[in-house]
Amino acid sequence: MEEQLNDKVRDTRFALQMDEATDSNRDGLLITYVRFIDEDDLREELLFCKKILGRATAEELFKIIDTYLKEANLKWEDCVGICTDGAQAMAGKRGGLQALIKRVSPNVQWTHCMIQREALASKQLSPELNDVMTDVIATVNYIKTRPVKSRIFSALCNEMGSDHTAVLFHSESRWLSRGKVLSRVFELRDEICIFLEEEGSDFAQKFKCNKFLMKLAYLSDMFLKLNEVNLQMQGKNTHLPHLADKITSFIRKLEMWQQRVKNGNIDSFENLKSFIEVNKLQNTVIPCMEAHFSALQKHFQRYFPVQDPKEHDWIRDPFSATPPADFSTAEEEQFVDVTSDSTMRLQFKSKTLAAFWIGAEIDYPLLGKRALTILLPFATSYLCEIGFSAVASIKTKYRSKLDIENELRVAVSQLQPRFEKMCCMKQAHTSH
């Protein structure tokens, strides 16, 4: 399967996404995925999974990747993009992995994983809301840390007919953790209050305070919306223009919510609205909400610098867009040819975006190449996360010495093994 993949990638343009993590045996692993043009569409496959023998420095990571590419006879000149997280070893402009790769492939485009950027932008909270989050985590830990407390709480939830019987641990490393923890705690707020009172915990007073609960309701609503954005960016075959639209949409929604909340309209925040209406309360957390909206806009604009929303319209829909101002004369001429071709218009409706531009490159090479330079690079490191999840399920404590690469390739690859070739390489044992 590895040989088949390398044969497909060789002598064609490709993009890489890479990430490093530690497995259950505390072995450092570098997982790298490749996206390349395969016939008439883009394909994504696991390129390799290698053990990091020393420290996970930029030099060590580059050495692993460079050695593999040379052994597979793949050229750095064909690499058009790399996608990593924002760690210094990966993202450093002078001594990071991206800097080392750009020395051997100057035209490569580096992308900071958009999912991680979204998680970083939504992480910061005001001191007022951060206190709520801290109290929620402390309450969850109080219930979950000791098994006996967890069992008592579960029994209480069963008696009260709750849909769920447990709260969820919070994990900073999991993208959706905050939203799920907050939603579950808000859902079980009455059960938690009764349990904490019976246990004599000081946290019980928090769950009797309406202002605390309103803040908790708002946080559960907001992080549910942030989780929706995160989930929209997950998945295979995602492209930079498509995910940029998701971020632009969320930033515009923040502006809309801020204006509506300023006028006293909280319809977009269902938990908060329901809690206030049921308990007939006055909304006293509007200033807190407005401050959070402003902070979120600031952080999202920091991690996602403002760009012309129409910059990639000519790729998304060339038949409705105008050519960019930086097109060369030859590129603009080919753009006119494409948009005047009725056959191309029909193909655009029936093909994926990548497949359309791969086909267009045959007759319109300048325009197709420029479009694929934007569509080919990865926008997220989502596939690496899938790979590490597969590693966790394959390399258990009972198989801790396993060299995981071959097993992982079989588990996640979409390529079919060439069984006929494998059989031809083996000698049959005839009967005596």
Tab-separated table of C-alpha atoms in Angstrom, residues 14 32 39 42-43 54 59 68 86 93 106 108 158 161 163 190 215 233 283 296 310 319 322 327 334 374 407 412:
chain	number	residue	atom	x	y	z
A	14	PHE	CA	1.153	17.495	-3.226
A	32	THR	CA	2.121	13.022	8.207
A	39	GLU	CA	-6.595	11.195	-11.814
A	42	LEU	CA	-7.870	15.202	-4.913
A	43	ARG	CA	-6.990	12.315	-2.616
A	54	GLY	CA	15.190	12.199	20.299
A	59	GLU	CA	15.558	19.904	13.082
A	68	TYR	CA	11.325	9.704	4.060
A	86	GLY	CA	1.032	26.656	16.178
A	93	LYS	CA	9.436	31.582	11.177
A	106	PRO	CA	10.699	28.427	-1.099
A	108	VAL	CA	5.572	26.254	-0.109
A	158	ASN	CA	-31.909	8.310	38.346
A	161	GLY	CA	-35.631	11.042	36.223
A	163	ASP	CA	-31.804	12.224	30.955
A	190	ASP	CA	-30.835	21.122	40.064
A	215	LYS	CA	-23.793	33.249	33.377
A	233	MET	CA	-14.467	22.805	10.006
A	283	ASN	CA	-31.410	39.821	32.742
A	296	LEU	CA	-14.362	37.201	20.888
A	310	LYS	CA	-14.375	38.118	-2.469
A	319	PHE	CA	-19.164	32.098	-13.755
A	322	THR	CA	-14.967	38.962	-11.780
A	327	PHE	CA	-4.287	38.386	-12.726
A	334	GLN	CA	-7.953	32.092	-19.866
A	374	ILE	CA	-5.135	27.440	-3.197
A	407	GLU	CA	-1.079	-1.380	11.165
A	412	VAL	CA	-6.914	4.445	7.893
